[in-house]
Coordinates of C-alpha atoms in Angstrom, one line a residue:
M1 CA 27.7 -194.1 40.8
H2 CA 28.2 -191.9 37.4
N3 CA 25.6 -189.8 37.1
G4 CA 24.8 -189.0 32.7
Q5 CA 27.0 -186.3 32.4
N6 CA 30.0 -187.5 34.4
F7 CA 29.6 -191.1 32.1
S8 CA 29.4 -188.9 28.7
S9 CA 32.4 -187.0 30.0
D10 CA 34.3 -190.2 30.6
C11 CA 33.3 -191.6 26.9
K12 CA 34.6 -188.4 25.8
I13 CA 38.3 -188.8 27.5
L14 CA 37.9 -192.5 26.1
Q15 CA 37.2 -191.1 22.5
R16 CA 40.4 -188.8 22.7
Q17 CA 42.4 -191.8 24.4
H18 CA 41.5 -193.9 21.3
A19 CA 41.8 -191.1 18.8
Y20 CA 45.6 -191.3 19.7
F21 CA 45.9 -194.9 20.3
P22 CA 44.1 -196.5 17.9
C23 CA 43.3 -200.4 18.6
R24 CA 43.2 -202.7 15.3
F25 CA 41.8 -205.3 17.0
P26 CA 38.1 -205.1 18.5
C27 CA 38.3 -207.3 21.6
I28 CA 41.4 -205.5 22.6
H29 CA 39.8 -202.2 22.3
V30 CA 36.6 -203.1 24.0
Y31 CA 39.5 -204.4 27.2
C32 CA 41.0 -201.4 26.9
S33 CA 37.7 -199.0 27.0
V34 CA 36.4 -201.5 29.9
S35 CA 39.8 -200.9 32.2
V36 CA 39.9 -197.0 31.8
L37 CA 36.5 -196.3 32.6
T38 CA 37.2 -198.7 35.4
V39 CA 40.1 -196.6 36.5
I40 CA 38.4 -193.3 36.1
R41 CA 35.3 -195.1 37.9
A42 CA 37.8 -195.8 41.0
A43 CA 39.4 -192.4 41.2
I44 CA 36.3 -190.9 41.2
L45 CA 35.3 -192.7 44.3
I46 CA 38.5 -192.0 46.1
Q47 CA 37.7 -188.6 45.7
K48 CA 34.3 -189.0 46.9
W49 CA 35.5 -191.3 50.0
Y50 CA 38.1 -188.4 50.3
R51 CA 35.9 -185.3 50.4
L52 CA 34.1 -187.3 52.8
T53 CA 36.3 -188.1 55.2
M54 CA 37.5 -184.4 54.8
A55 CA 34.2 -183.5 55.7
R56 CA 34.1 -185.6 58.8
L57 CA 37.3 -184.3 60.0
E58 CA 36.4 -180.6 59.5
M59 CA 33.0 -181.4 61.6
R60 CA 35.0 -182.9 64.3
R61 CA 37.4 -180.4 64.7
R62 CA 35.0 -177.4 64.7
Y63 CA 33.0 -178.9 67.2
S64 CA 35.5 -179.8 69.3
L65 CA 36.6 -176.3 69.3
S66 CA 33.0 -175.3 69.8
I67 CA 33.4 -177.3 73.0
F68 CA 36.5 -175.5 74.1
Q69 CA 35.1 -171.9 73.4
S70 CA 31.9 -172.8 74.8
I71 CA 33.1 -174.3 78.1
E72 CA 36.0 -170.8 78.0
Y73 CA 32.6 -168.4 78.0
A74 CA 30.8 -170.4 80.6
D75 CA 34.5 -170.3 83.2
E76 CA 33.8 -166.4 82.1
Q77 CA 30.5 -165.8 83.6
D78 CA 31.6 -167.8 87.1
Q79 CA 34.4 -165.4 87.0
L80 CA 32.2 -162.5 86.9
Q81 CA 29.5 -163.9 89.3
L82 CA 32.6 -164.1 91.7
S83 CA 34.2 -161.3 91.1
N84 CA 32.9 -158.7 94.1
F85 CA 33.8 -162.1 96.2
F86 CA 37.3 -161.9 95.2
T87 CA 37.7 -158.5 95.9
F88 CA 35.8 -158.7 98.9
M89 CA 38.0 -161.6 100.3
L90 CA 41.5 -159.4 98.5
D91 CA 40.7 -156.3 100.5
H92 CA 40.1 -158.1 103.9
C93 CA 43.0 -160.9 103.5
T94 CA 45.8 -159.2 101.9
H95 CA 47.6 -156.0 102.6
P96 CA 49.8 -155.3 99.4
D97 CA 52.8 -152.6 100.4
S98 CA 50.9 -148.9 100.1
D99 CA 54.3 -147.5 98.8
L100 CA 55.3 -149.2 95.4
S101 CA 58.4 -147.9 94.3
L102 CA 60.6 -150.3 96.5
K103 CA 63.8 -148.6 95.7
E104 CA 64.9 -149.1 99.0
F105 CA 63.4 -153.1 99.0
E106 CA 65.0 -153.9 95.7
K107 CA 68.9 -152.7 96.8
E108 CA 68.5 -154.7 99.6
I109 CA 67.6 -157.7 97.5
D110 CA 70.8 -160.0 96.6
V111 CA 72.2 -161.1 93.7
P112 CA 74.1 -164.4 94.6
D113 CA 77.0 -165.2 92.6
S114 CA 76.0 -168.7 92.2
Y115 CA 73.2 -167.0 89.7
Y116 CA 74.1 -167.5 85.8
G117 CA 70.8 -165.0 83.9
P118 CA 71.1 -162.0 82.9
R119 CA 71.9 -159.1 84.8
L120 CA 70.5 -155.8 84.4
S121 CA 71.2 -152.4 84.4
F122 CA 69.4 -149.3 83.6
P123 CA 68.7 -148.0 81.5
L124 CA 68.3 -151.0 79.5
T125 CA 70.2 -151.6 75.8
V126 CA 69.4 -153.6 72.9
E127 CA 72.2 -156.3 74.6
D128 CA 70.3 -156.7 77.9
A129 CA 67.2 -157.7 75.7
N130 CA 69.2 -160.2 73.6
A131 CA 70.1 -161.7 76.6
L132 CA 66.8 -161.9 78.2
L133 CA 65.4 -163.7 75.0
H134 CA 68.7 -166.2 75.1
A135 CA 67.9 -166.8 78.7
F136 CA 64.1 -167.3 78.4
R137 CA 64.6 -169.8 75.4
N138 CA 67.1 -171.9 77.6
E139 CA 64.1 -171.6 80.5
Q140 CA 65.9 -169.9 82.8
L141 CA 64.6 -167.1 85.2
L142 CA 65.6 -163.5 85.7
H143 CA 66.5 -162.4 89.2
A144 CA 64.1 -161.2 91.4
R145 CA 65.7 -158.0 92.0
Y146 CA 65.9 -157.8 88.6
V147 CA 62.5 -157.9 87.7
L148 CA 61.5 -155.3 90.4
Q149 CA 63.4 -152.5 89.1
L150 CA 62.1 -153.5 85.2
L151 CA 58.8 -153.2 86.8
S152 CA 59.5 -149.8 88.7
E153 CA 61.2 -148.5 85.4
T154 CA 58.5 -149.9 83.8
R155 CA 55.7 -147.8 85.6
R156 CA 57.6 -144.9 85.4
V157 CA 57.7 -145.3 81.8
L158 CA 53.5 -146.0 81.4
K159 CA 52.8 -143.2 83.8
E160 CA 53.9 -140.6 81.3
M161 CA 51.7 -142.3 78.4
P162 CA 48.6 -141.0 77.6
N163 CA 45.1 -143.2 77.3
I164 CA 45.0 -143.4 73.6
T165 CA 48.6 -144.0 71.7
H166 CA 48.7 -141.9 68.6
L167 CA 51.1 -143.3 65.9
S168 CA 51.9 -142.6 62.3
T169 CA 53.1 -144.8 59.3
S170 CA 55.3 -142.0 57.9
Y171 CA 57.8 -143.2 60.4
S172 CA 58.2 -146.3 59.5
K173 CA 57.0 -148.7 56.0
E174 CA 54.9 -150.7 58.6
I175 CA 53.5 -151.1 61.8
T176 CA 53.0 -154.6 63.1
V177 CA 50.0 -155.3 65.0
C178 CA 49.7 -158.6 67.8
G179 CA 46.9 -160.0 70.2
D180 CA 46.5 -162.2 72.6
L181 CA 49.0 -164.2 73.4
H182 CA 48.6 -165.3 77.3
G183 CA 51.9 -166.8 78.2
N184 CA 52.8 -168.4 74.9
L185 CA 56.6 -167.1 75.1
D186 CA 56.9 -169.9 71.7
D187 CA 55.0 -167.4 69.6
L188 CA 56.4 -164.2 70.7
L189 CA 59.7 -165.8 69.8
L190 CA 58.0 -166.8 66.6
I191 CA 56.5 -163.5 65.7
F192 CA 60.3 -161.6 66.3
Y193 CA 61.8 -164.8 64.3
K194 CA 59.7 -164.0 61.1
N195 CA 59.4 -160.5 61.7
G196 CA 62.1 -159.1 63.3
L197 CA 62.7 -157.8 66.6
P198 CA 61.0 -154.3 67.8
S199 CA 63.2 -151.0 66.8
E200 CA 62.8 -147.8 65.5
Q201 CA 62.7 -149.5 61.9
N202 CA 60.2 -151.7 62.9
P203 CA 57.2 -150.8 65.6
Y204 CA 54.9 -153.2 67.3
V205 CA 51.4 -152.7 69.1
F206 CA 50.9 -155.2 71.4
N207 CA 46.8 -155.2 72.2
G208 CA 46.9 -156.9 75.4
D209 CA 46.4 -160.4 77.4
F210 CA 49.8 -161.1 77.5
V211 CA 49.2 -163.5 80.3
D212 CA 47.1 -166.2 82.4
R213 CA 46.6 -169.6 80.4
G214 CA 49.9 -170.5 79.1
K215 CA 53.2 -171.1 81.5
N216 CA 55.5 -168.3 80.1
S217 CA 53.3 -164.8 81.1
M218 CA 56.3 -163.8 83.3
E219 CA 58.7 -164.0 80.5
I220 CA 56.1 -162.8 77.9
L221 CA 56.2 -159.2 80.5
I222 CA 59.7 -158.9 80.9
I223 CA 60.9 -159.0 77.3
L224 CA 57.6 -156.6 76.3
F225 CA 58.7 -154.2 78.9
A226 CA 62.3 -154.1 78.0
F227 CA 61.5 -153.3 74.4
L228 CA 59.4 -150.6 75.6
L229 CA 61.9 -149.2 78.1
I230 CA 64.6 -149.5 75.2
Y231 CA 62.0 -148.6 72.5
P232 CA 59.4 -146.1 74.1
N233 CA 58.0 -144.7 70.8
D234 CA 58.3 -147.7 69.2
L235 CA 56.3 -150.4 71.0
H236 CA 53.1 -150.0 72.3
L237 CA 51.1 -151.8 74.7
N238 CA 47.5 -151.7 75.3
R239 CA 45.4 -153.2 78.1
G240 CA 43.6 -156.2 77.6
N241 CA 40.9 -157.6 79.8
H242 CA 43.2 -160.1 81.4
E243 CA 45.9 -157.6 82.8
D244 CA 44.3 -157.7 85.8
Y245 CA 45.2 -159.2 89.4
I246 CA 41.2 -160.7 89.9
M247 CA 41.7 -163.0 86.7
N248 CA 45.1 -163.3 87.1
L249 CA 43.9 -165.3 90.6
R250 CA 41.6 -167.2 88.6
Y251 CA 43.5 -168.0 85.2
G252 CA 47.1 -169.2 86.7
F253 CA 49.6 -166.0 86.2
T254 CA 49.3 -165.4 90.5
K255 CA 50.2 -169.2 90.7
E256 CA 53.2 -168.9 87.8
V257 CA 54.6 -165.8 89.9
S258 CA 54.7 -167.4 93.1
K259 CA 56.0 -170.9 92.1
K260 CA 58.7 -169.2 90.3
Y261 CA 59.9 -166.6 92.5
K262 CA 58.8 -167.9 96.3
D263 CA 60.6 -165.1 98.2
H264 CA 58.7 -161.9 96.3
W265 CA 55.9 -163.2 94.7
K266 CA 54.0 -160.6 96.6
Q267 CA 55.8 -157.7 96.1
I268 CA 56.4 -158.7 92.5
L269 CA 52.5 -158.9 92.1
S270 CA 51.6 -156.0 93.8
L271 CA 54.0 -153.8 91.8
L272 CA 52.1 -155.7 88.6
R273 CA 48.9 -154.8 89.7
D274 CA 50.0 -151.5 89.3
V275 CA 51.5 -151.4 86.1
F276 CA 48.8 -153.1 84.5
S277 CA 46.9 -149.5 85.7
W278 CA 48.8 -147.4 83.6
L279 CA 48.7 -149.6 80.9
P280 CA 47.4 -147.5 77.8
L281 CA 44.0 -148.5 76.8
A282 CA 44.0 -147.5 73.0
T283 CA 46.1 -147.1 69.8
I284 CA 45.1 -145.0 66.9
I285 CA 47.4 -145.0 63.7
D286 CA 47.3 -142.4 61.0
S287 CA 44.0 -141.4 63.0
K288 CA 42.2 -144.0 60.8
V289 CA 43.0 -147.1 62.5
L290 CA 41.5 -147.7 66.1
I291 CA 42.9 -150.7 67.9
L292 CA 41.8 -151.9 71.2
H293 CA 41.3 -155.1 72.8
G294 CA 38.0 -156.1 73.4
G295 CA 35.8 -153.8 70.3
I296 CA 33.2 -151.3 70.7
S297 CA 28.9 -150.5 72.4
D298 CA 27.2 -147.9 71.1
T299 CA 28.0 -145.9 73.9
T300 CA 31.9 -145.9 72.8
D301 CA 33.3 -142.4 73.9
L302 CA 37.2 -141.5 72.5
D303 CA 37.1 -138.4 74.3
F304 CA 35.8 -139.9 77.4
L305 CA 38.3 -142.8 77.2
N306 CA 41.3 -140.5 76.5
A307 CA 40.0 -138.5 79.7
L308 CA 39.8 -141.2 81.9
E309 CA 42.0 -141.9 85.3
R310 CA 42.8 -145.2 84.0
N311 CA 44.8 -146.4 87.0
K312 CA 41.6 -146.5 88.7
V313 CA 39.2 -147.7 86.0
R314 CA 39.9 -151.5 86.7
D315 CA 38.9 -150.9 90.7
H316 CA 36.3 -149.0 89.8
I317 CA 34.4 -151.5 87.7
H318 CA 35.4 -154.8 90.4
K319 CA 33.5 -152.8 93.2
Q320 CA 30.5 -151.7 91.0
T321 CA 27.5 -153.6 91.3
G322 CA 25.5 -153.3 88.2
P323 CA 26.2 -151.5 84.9
S324 CA 26.6 -148.5 83.7
E325 CA 27.7 -146.3 80.7
E326 CA 30.6 -145.0 81.6
D327 CA 31.7 -149.0 82.5
N328 CA 30.4 -150.0 79.3
S329 CA 32.4 -147.3 77.1
H330 CA 35.6 -148.7 78.3
D331 CA 35.1 -152.5 78.8
Q332 CA 37.3 -154.9 77.2
T333 CA 35.0 -157.6 76.5
H334 CA 32.3 -156.7 73.3
D335 CA 32.5 -158.9 70.3
P336 CA 31.9 -157.9 66.9
R337 CA 28.4 -159.7 65.2
S338 CA 26.6 -159.7 61.9
Q339 CA 23.4 -158.1 63.2
N340 CA 22.4 -155.0 63.6
G341 CA 22.3 -153.1 67.3
C342 CA 24.1 -153.3 70.5
T343 CA 22.3 -156.5 72.6
P344 CA 24.4 -158.2 75.9
N345 CA 26.7 -160.9 75.6
K346 CA 25.4 -163.7 77.1
C347 CA 27.9 -166.4 76.6
R348 CA 30.5 -164.0 78.0
G349 CA 28.6 -163.0 81.0
G350 CA 29.7 -159.8 80.5
G351 CA 29.9 -156.8 77.6
C352 CA 27.9 -156.8 74.7
Y353 CA 27.5 -158.2 70.7
F354 CA 27.9 -154.6 68.1
G355 CA 26.8 -154.6 64.8
P356 CA 27.5 -153.4 61.8
D357 CA 25.3 -150.3 62.5
V358 CA 27.6 -149.6 66.0
T359 CA 31.0 -150.0 64.0
A360 CA 29.4 -146.9 61.2
K361 CA 27.9 -145.0 63.5
L362 CA 31.5 -144.4 65.3
F363 CA 33.3 -144.7 62.3
E364 CA 31.4 -141.3 60.7
R365 CA 31.7 -139.3 64.1
Y366 CA 36.0 -140.0 64.5
N367 CA 36.3 -140.6 60.7
L368 CA 38.1 -143.8 61.3
K369 CA 38.4 -146.6 58.7
M370 CA 39.2 -149.6 60.6
L371 CA 39.1 -151.2 63.9
I372 CA 41.4 -153.7 64.9
R373 CA 40.3 -155.7 68.3
S374 CA 41.4 -159.0 69.5
H375 CA 40.1 -160.9 72.9
E376 CA 38.1 -163.7 70.7
F377 CA 40.0 -167.1 69.9
K378 CA 39.9 -167.5 66.2
P379 CA 41.0 -170.7 64.6
E380 CA 43.0 -169.0 61.3
G381 CA 44.4 -167.0 63.8
Y382 CA 42.3 -163.7 62.2
E383 CA 38.7 -162.9 61.2
I384 CA 37.4 -159.9 59.0
S385 CA 33.9 -158.9 59.8
H386 CA 31.5 -155.7 59.0
D387 CA 32.7 -155.5 55.4
G388 CA 36.1 -155.6 56.1
K389 CA 36.0 -152.5 58.7
V390 CA 36.4 -154.7 61.8
I391 CA 39.2 -157.0 62.0
T392 CA 40.3 -159.8 65.1
I393 CA 43.3 -160.3 65.9
F394 CA 44.5 -163.2 67.8
S395 CA 48.5 -164.1 68.1
A396 CA 48.5 -167.4 70.3
S397 CA 48.6 -170.4 68.3
N398 CA 47.5 -173.9 69.5
Y399 CA 45.2 -171.5 72.4
Y400 CA 43.5 -175.1 73.4
E401 CA 45.4 -177.5 72.4
E402 CA 48.3 -178.6 70.5
G403 CA 47.3 -178.6 66.9
S404 CA 44.3 -176.5 67.6
N405 CA 44.1 -173.2 65.7
R406 CA 46.9 -170.6 64.1
G407 CA 48.0 -167.7 65.3
A408 CA 48.5 -164.7 63.2
Y409 CA 49.6 -161.1 63.4
I410 CA 48.7 -157.9 60.6
K411 CA 51.3 -155.6 58.6
L412 CA 50.1 -152.2 58.2
N413 CA 51.7 -150.1 55.0
P414 CA 51.3 -146.7 54.7
E415 CA 47.9 -147.0 52.7
L416 CA 46.5 -148.7 55.9
T417 CA 46.2 -152.2 54.0
P418 CA 46.1 -155.0 56.2
R419 CA 48.4 -158.0 55.2
F420 CA 47.9 -161.2 57.4
V421 CA 51.1 -163.5 58.3
Q422 CA 50.0 -167.0 60.2
Y423 CA 52.0 -169.2 62.0
Q424 CA 51.7 -172.4 64.2
V425 CA 54.2 -173.7 66.9
S426 CA 54.6 -177.0 65.9
K427 CA 56.2 -179.9 68.5
L428 CA 53.9 -182.8 68.4
T429 CA 52.0 -182.0 65.4
R430 CA 54.7 -182.0 62.8
R431 CA 54.6 -185.9 63.8
Q432 CA 51.2 -186.4 62.9
N433 CA 48.7 -186.8 60.4
L434 CA 45.7 -184.6 59.9
Q435 CA 43.4 -187.1 61.4
E436 CA 45.6 -187.9 64.3
R437 CA 45.7 -183.8 65.1
V438 CA 42.1 -183.8 65.0
G439 CA 41.6 -186.3 67.4
T440 CA 44.2 -185.0 69.8
I441 CA 41.7 -181.8 70.1
E442 CA 38.7 -183.8 69.7
S443 CA 39.8 -186.2 73.1
S444 CA 41.2 -183.2 74.6
A445 CA 37.7 -181.3 74.5
L446 CA 35.5 -184.2 75.4
K447 CA 37.1 -184.5 78.6
S448 CA 36.7 -181.2 79.3
L449 CA 33.0 -181.6 78.8
R450 CA 32.9 -184.5 80.5
E451 CA 34.0 -183.0 83.6
K452 CA 31.5 -180.2 83.1
I453 CA 28.8 -182.9 82.9
Y454 CA 29.8 -184.6 86.2
A455 CA 30.0 -181.5 88.3
H456 CA 26.4 -181.1 86.9
R457 CA 25.4 -184.6 87.5
S458 CA 22.6 -184.4 90.4
E459 CA 21.0 -181.2 88.1
L460 CA 21.4 -183.0 84.7
I461 CA 19.8 -186.2 86.7
S462 CA 16.9 -184.3 87.8
A463 CA 16.0 -182.8 84.3
F464 CA 16.3 -186.4 82.9
A465 CA 13.8 -187.6 85.4
Q466 CA 11.4 -184.9 83.9
Y467 CA 11.2 -186.5 80.7
D468 CA 11.3 -190.4 81.8
L469 CA 7.7 -190.2 83.1
N470 CA 8.0 -194.1 83.5
G471 CA 11.0 -194.0 85.3
T472 CA 13.0 -196.5 82.5
G473 CA 16.1 -194.7 82.5
R474 CA 16.2 -194.0 79.0
I475 CA 14.9 -190.6 77.0
S476 CA 14.5 -189.8 73.5
V477 CA 18.0 -188.0 71.6
N478 CA 15.6 -185.0 71.3
D479 CA 14.9 -184.8 74.7
W480 CA 18.1 -185.7 76.1
A481 CA 19.4 -182.6 73.7
A482 CA 17.0 -180.7 75.6
A483 CA 17.6 -181.7 79.2
M484 CA 21.3 -180.9 78.7
E485 CA 21.2 -177.6 77.2
S486 CA 18.8 -176.6 79.8
V487 CA 21.5 -177.7 82.7
L488 CA 24.5 -176.8 81.0
Q489 CA 23.5 -173.8 78.8
L490 CA 26.8 -173.9 76.8
E491 CA 24.4 -173.9 73.3
L492 CA 26.4 -177.1 72.0
P493 CA 25.1 -179.4 69.0
W494 CA 24.1 -181.9 72.1
R495 CA 22.4 -184.4 68.8
M496 CA 26.3 -184.1 67.3
L497 CA 27.2 -185.3 70.3
R498 CA 25.2 -187.7 71.5
S499 CA 27.2 -190.9 70.3
Q500 CA 30.2 -189.2 72.1
L501 CA 28.7 -188.7 75.3
A502 CA 25.8 -191.4 75.8
Q503 CA 24.8 -194.6 74.7
M504 CA 21.9 -195.8 72.8
N505 CA 19.5 -198.9 72.8
P506 CA 18.6 -200.7 69.9
D507 CA 15.3 -198.8 70.0
G508 CA 16.5 -195.4 69.2
E509 CA 16.4 -194.0 73.3
V510 CA 19.1 -192.8 75.0
D511 CA 20.3 -194.2 78.9
F512 CA 21.2 -191.1 80.3
M513 CA 22.7 -192.3 83.0
S514 CA 25.8 -193.7 80.7
C515 CA 26.8 -190.1 80.7
F516 CA 28.6 -190.5 84.0
Y517 CA 29.9 -194.3 83.6
D518 CA 33.1 -193.4 82.5
L519 CA 33.2 -190.2 85.0
K520 CA 34.2 -190.0 88.8
M521 CA 35.4 -188.4 91.8
G522 CA 39.4 -188.5 92.1
Q523 CA 40.0 -190.1 95.5
P524 CA 35.9 -190.5 97.6
I525 CA 36.0 -189.1 101.1
K526 CA 33.5 -191.1 102.8
E527 CA 32.6 -188.2 104.9
A528 CA 31.5 -186.3 101.9
Q529 CA 27.6 -186.5 101.1
P530 CA 26.8 -186.9 97.4
A531 CA 25.6 -183.0 97.0
L532 CA 28.6 -181.6 98.9
A533 CA 30.8 -183.8 97.2
E534 CA 29.5 -182.4 93.6
T535 CA 29.3 -178.7 94.6
L536 CA 33.3 -179.2 95.9
C537 CA 34.0 -180.7 92.3
R538 CA 32.1 -178.0 90.5
Y539 CA 33.3 -174.8 92.4
R540 CA 37.3 -176.9 92.9
K541 CA 39.0 -174.2 91.1
D542 CA 37.7 -171.1 93.0
L543 CA 38.0 -172.6 96.0
E544 CA 41.7 -173.1 95.0
I545 CA 42.3 -169.2 94.8
I546 CA 40.2 -168.0 97.2
F547 CA 42.4 -170.4 99.7
N548 CA 45.5 -169.3 98.1
I549 CA 44.7 -165.4 99.3
I550 CA 44.2 -166.6 102.6
D551 CA 47.4 -168.6 102.6
K552 CA 49.5 -166.0 103.9
D553 CA 53.0 -167.5 104.3
H554 CA 52.0 -169.7 100.8
S555 CA 52.5 -173.0 103.1
G556 CA 49.2 -174.8 101.3
L557 CA 47.8 -175.3 105.3
I558 CA 45.0 -173.2 106.5
S559 CA 43.6 -173.6 109.8
L560 CA 40.3 -175.4 110.2
E561 CA 38.4 -172.4 110.9
E562 CA 39.7 -170.3 108.5
F563 CA 38.6 -173.3 106.1
S564 CA 34.7 -173.1 107.4
Q565 CA 34.4 -169.8 107.9
T566 CA 35.2 -169.2 103.9
W567 CA 33.4 -171.9 102.8
R568 CA 30.0 -170.1 104.9
L569 CA 31.3 -167.4 103.2
F570 CA 31.3 -168.7 100.1
T571 CA 28.1 -170.8 100.0
S572 CA 26.2 -167.6 101.4
H573 CA 27.3 -165.4 98.4
L574 CA 26.4 -167.9 95.5
G575 CA 23.3 -169.5 97.8
I576 CA 24.4 -172.7 97.9
D577 CA 22.9 -174.5 100.5
I578 CA 24.7 -177.1 102.3
Q579 CA 24.3 -177.6 105.8
D580 CA 27.3 -176.1 108.0
D581 CA 27.4 -179.5 109.8
S582 CA 28.5 -181.6 106.8
I583 CA 31.3 -179.7 105.9
D584 CA 32.3 -179.0 109.7
K585 CA 32.5 -183.3 109.9
L586 CA 34.3 -183.4 106.2
V587 CA 37.1 -181.1 107.5
L588 CA 37.6 -182.6 110.9
S589 CA 37.9 -186.2 109.0
I590 CA 40.8 -184.6 106.5
D591 CA 42.7 -182.8 109.9
Y592 CA 44.8 -186.2 109.7
N593 CA 47.6 -185.2 112.2
K594 CA 44.9 -183.1 114.4
D595 CA 46.7 -180.4 114.6
G596 CA 44.4 -177.6 113.6
H597 CA 45.5 -176.7 110.3
I598 CA 44.8 -178.9 106.6
D599 CA 46.7 -179.1 103.2
F600 CA 44.1 -177.3 101.0
N601 CA 45.7 -178.6 97.7
E602 CA 45.4 -182.3 98.6
F603 CA 41.7 -182.0 100.0
L604 CA 40.4 -180.4 97.1
E605 CA 42.8 -183.0 94.7
A606 CA 39.9 -185.5 96.0
F607 CA 37.4 -183.8 94.3
H608 CA 37.8 -183.8 90.8
V609 CA 37.0 -186.0 87.9
V610 CA 38.8 -189.1 87.0
H611 CA 38.6 -190.6 83.6
R612 CA 37.5 -194.3 84.4
L613 CA 39.3 -195.5 81.1
E614 CA 42.0 -193.1 81.0
K615 CA 42.8 -194.5 84.8
K616 CA 43.0 -198.0 83.3
A617 CA 45.1 -197.2 80.3
T618 CA 48.0 -195.5 82.6
S619 CA 48.1 -198.0 85.1

């Protein structure tokens, strides 16, 4: 309906129209007035409908991204909780080469005539880099011999670099700063296509997190390291929190390398661990712009950062049992917030939130103008905070799902005025309208959330029961939301999500068991008790990492004894109360050929969550 102002406006429009088109016949005049007024009302209704539809789509998009980010941060908390355990397992179950030069070993690796990929010779040239780009566009692998040679040369160059790199815009018109890539090769190729390849006239700073999550982390490293060797003064790399062997175990890079280089993956990972340890920690442009991966804290000391033995930093962190001022100074997991102060980052389980006052204090101490950091997903690829003093740059587009976000990079000119370039690698999204794109993102986010819910089934049922005093199986929406948050601690808008996760009866109460109706365990094993099955489901990803550490020959098989010992260590570390005989019975039941070994990948596959409706749709 029109309000008075809109109706008056409509009448004025009609008057102007009739001033230009006077009508001699009263009946026609009335008809024309009604007709135009109807069109205007229809247009306004369509406009309101469009705005409402767009608002609803934006709401769905935002809560989907909130789900993804909350689950990601919860996963990081699990990672930190198990970091000491993973370190213990690596120290006791693997024996990396003590001599990482590998020169003699590289010479002994034969490159067969059947290999049609790039053949590198050192020192590298621009032609070598172009050959690598061409090969990777066509999904070719670089031979292991050249990978090891490239990594050895990269380590040699990195060792000569300082902890903090100082650059100047006086030697070039602009410097390009890129954020997280996370194994998304298409993003790197698109950046080079839009912005040009690294060169003396076109310098770059890549601000960490080159690897993990995406499927082409190895190719990204090879390209960046190749350009680093060709242009050591014009391509600069900062270390991110994912340039770390413990993170790589959990988030996919270790698995990627072992699949692509089945014969030499151990040597490659061993050398990469050393290469990562020598990556610089920060970059400063024109003494005014500080670039580092995570952020700062109230204890950040650039002089201390510059004096660190950076190749020992991460090993020191993994072996610490508690936080210290030294750890906090070079931590790569700090995030900016609008509130003043420096408070623990409880969402990630590590690092801190730093406020505008912390930024101002550091800027005053070191006479800085701007802080550029990465580390944090941003839907538009970048975000400006702290009155323009802090910029977050995130270069991995489609990070959570196809169409979920743009990537971006920054161009800094001699005036140090940032110019943002956004992009999005689009494959499927080109053929989808906005509603379809949002639907895809929402569906993927809800799928991840439902799996998280099922993995905490017992705890959730107990939490629901506390509100269901009469045992009806129904509780209020507020109680349901409170129970969900108390168990999952994801800080999500549960009331808004209720319609997607649980059914409501006509009286407005939630049937809380409906949360689990569409979910079940993958391949039920009758010997697995419910509590044990749920525990295995929840920690499936962590157990896969641990078993891969134990599986020295990468056969996918481990002995029953190794399995049982590892399980006991794991449950003891996490304080999980599961009887030993229940896991022993389960392990014996899956030793199908009774040879004393089990296929642990097949075993863990039995404890993943299946979405019933999805299975019906695909069967």
